[in-house]
mmCIF file of C-alpha atoms in Angstrom:
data_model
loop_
_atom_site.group_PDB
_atom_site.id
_atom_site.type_symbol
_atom_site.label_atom_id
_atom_site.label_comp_id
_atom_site.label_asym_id
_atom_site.label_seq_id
_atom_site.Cartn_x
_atom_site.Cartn_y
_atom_site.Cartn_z
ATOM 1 C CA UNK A 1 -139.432 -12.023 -15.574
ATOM 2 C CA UNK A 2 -136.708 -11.081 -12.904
ATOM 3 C CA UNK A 3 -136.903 -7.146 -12.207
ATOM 4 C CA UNK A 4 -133.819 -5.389 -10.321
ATOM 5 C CA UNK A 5 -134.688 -2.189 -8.531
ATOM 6 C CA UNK A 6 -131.979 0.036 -6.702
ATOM 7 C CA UNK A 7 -133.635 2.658 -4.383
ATOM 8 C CA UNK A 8 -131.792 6.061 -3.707
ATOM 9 C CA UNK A 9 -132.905 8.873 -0.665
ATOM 10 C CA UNK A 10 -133.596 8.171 2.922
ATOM 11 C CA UNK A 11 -134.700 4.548 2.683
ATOM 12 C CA UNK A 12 -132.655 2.592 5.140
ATOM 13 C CA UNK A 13 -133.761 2.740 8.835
ATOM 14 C CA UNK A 14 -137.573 3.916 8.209
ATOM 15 C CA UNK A 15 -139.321 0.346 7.648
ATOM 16 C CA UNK A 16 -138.324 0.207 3.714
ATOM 17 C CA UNK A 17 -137.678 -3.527 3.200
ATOM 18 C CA UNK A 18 -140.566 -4.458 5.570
ATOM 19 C CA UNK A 19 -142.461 -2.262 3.571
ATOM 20 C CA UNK A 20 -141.375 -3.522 -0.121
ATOM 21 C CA UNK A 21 -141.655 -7.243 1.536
ATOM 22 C CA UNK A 22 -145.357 -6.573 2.085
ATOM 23 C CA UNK A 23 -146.431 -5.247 -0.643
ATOM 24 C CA UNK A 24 -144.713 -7.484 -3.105
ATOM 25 C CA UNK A 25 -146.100 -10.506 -1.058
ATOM 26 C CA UNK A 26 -149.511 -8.818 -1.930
ATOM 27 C CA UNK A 27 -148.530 -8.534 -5.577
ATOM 28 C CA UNK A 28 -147.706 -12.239 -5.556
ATOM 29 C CA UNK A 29 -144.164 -11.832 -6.374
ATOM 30 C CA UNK A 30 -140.852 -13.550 -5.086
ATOM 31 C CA UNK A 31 -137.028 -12.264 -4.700
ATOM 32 C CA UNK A 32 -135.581 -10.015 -1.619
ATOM 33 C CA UNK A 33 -134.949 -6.455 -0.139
ATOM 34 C CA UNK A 34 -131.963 -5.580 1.055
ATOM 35 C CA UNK A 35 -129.345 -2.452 1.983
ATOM 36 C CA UNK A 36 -126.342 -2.104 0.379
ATOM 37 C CA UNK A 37 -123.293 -0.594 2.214
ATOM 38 C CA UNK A 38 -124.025 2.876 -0.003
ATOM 39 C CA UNK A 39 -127.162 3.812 1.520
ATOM 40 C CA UNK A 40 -129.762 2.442 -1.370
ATOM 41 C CA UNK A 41 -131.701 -0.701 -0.896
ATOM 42 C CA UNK A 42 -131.933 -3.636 -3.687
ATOM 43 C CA UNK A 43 -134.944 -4.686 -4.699
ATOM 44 C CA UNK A 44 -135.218 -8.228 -7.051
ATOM 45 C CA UNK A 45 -138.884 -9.060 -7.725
ATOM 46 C CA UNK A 46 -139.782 -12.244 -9.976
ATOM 47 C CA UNK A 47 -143.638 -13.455 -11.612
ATOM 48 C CA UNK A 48 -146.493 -12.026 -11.420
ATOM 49 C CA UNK A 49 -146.328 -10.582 -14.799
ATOM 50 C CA UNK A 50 -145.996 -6.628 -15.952
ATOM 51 C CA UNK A 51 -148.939 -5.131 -14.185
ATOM 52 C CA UNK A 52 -147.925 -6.985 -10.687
ATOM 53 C CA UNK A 53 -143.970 -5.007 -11.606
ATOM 54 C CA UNK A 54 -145.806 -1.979 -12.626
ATOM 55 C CA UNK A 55 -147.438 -1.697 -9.283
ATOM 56 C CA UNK A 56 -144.228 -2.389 -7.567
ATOM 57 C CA UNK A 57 -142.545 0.189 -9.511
ATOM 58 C CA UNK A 58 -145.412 2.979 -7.953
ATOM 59 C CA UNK A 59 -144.820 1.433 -4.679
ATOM 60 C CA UNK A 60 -141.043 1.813 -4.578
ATOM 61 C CA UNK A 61 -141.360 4.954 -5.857
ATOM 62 C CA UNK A 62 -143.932 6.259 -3.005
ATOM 63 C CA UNK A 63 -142.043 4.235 -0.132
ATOM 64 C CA UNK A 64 -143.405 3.857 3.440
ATOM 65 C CA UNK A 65 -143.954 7.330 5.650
ATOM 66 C CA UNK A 66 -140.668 7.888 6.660
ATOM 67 C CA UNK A 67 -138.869 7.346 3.830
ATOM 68 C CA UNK A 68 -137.917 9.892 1.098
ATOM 69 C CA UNK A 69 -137.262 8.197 -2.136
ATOM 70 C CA UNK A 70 -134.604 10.381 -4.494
ATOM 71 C CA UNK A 71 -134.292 7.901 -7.311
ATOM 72 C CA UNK A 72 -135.872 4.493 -8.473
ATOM 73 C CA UNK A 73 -133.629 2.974 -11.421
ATOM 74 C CA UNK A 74 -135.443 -0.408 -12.719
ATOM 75 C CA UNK A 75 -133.737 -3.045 -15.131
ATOM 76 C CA UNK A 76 -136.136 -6.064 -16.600
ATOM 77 C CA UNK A 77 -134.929 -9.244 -17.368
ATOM 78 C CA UNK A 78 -132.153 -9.941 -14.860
ATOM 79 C CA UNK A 79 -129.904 -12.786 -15.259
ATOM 80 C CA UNK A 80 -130.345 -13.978 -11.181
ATOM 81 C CA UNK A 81 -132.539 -16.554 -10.034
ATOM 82 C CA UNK A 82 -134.708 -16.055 -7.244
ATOM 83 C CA UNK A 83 -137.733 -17.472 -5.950
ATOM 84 C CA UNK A 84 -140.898 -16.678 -6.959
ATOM 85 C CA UNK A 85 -142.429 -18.676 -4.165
ATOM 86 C CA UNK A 86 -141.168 -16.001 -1.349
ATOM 87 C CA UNK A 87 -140.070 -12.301 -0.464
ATOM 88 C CA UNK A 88 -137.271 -12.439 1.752
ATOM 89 C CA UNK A 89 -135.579 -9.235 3.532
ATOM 90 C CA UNK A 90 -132.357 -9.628 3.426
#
């Protein structure tokens, strides 16, 4: 299961990606962070099953102390392959 996560607010330049990298490491899960030229950050997570995404979902949706998450949208079962052998930041 690939998950896509786009991540509105204040999240880029308070620690997000480090943050989601981290955690999802934890979690056991693969796929990248990264900004996008709009302001949210990208997050693609694959394995680890539902509870491991569940738990990333919370995670986003909290974010790291500086950051001031607006809007989490999630989509399951994206067609991109990423490793699920590493979290990259991007």
């Amino acid at each position: 299961m690939t998950t896509r996560f786009l991540v509105s607010g204040q999240v880029q330049g308070v620690g997000f990606r480090w943050y989601v990298a981290r955690h999802a490491r934890s979690l056991g899960l693969g796929g990248y962070a990264r900004n996008l030229p709009d302001g949210r950050v990208e997050v693609v997570a694959s394995g680890g099953g539902a509870e491991a995404m569940a738990r990333l979902e919370e995670l986003l949706r909290a974010g790291p102390a500086h950051a001031r998450v607006e809007r989490l949208e999630r989509r399951d079962d994206v067609d991109e392959a990423v490793s699920s052998r590493s979290f990259d930041i991007r």
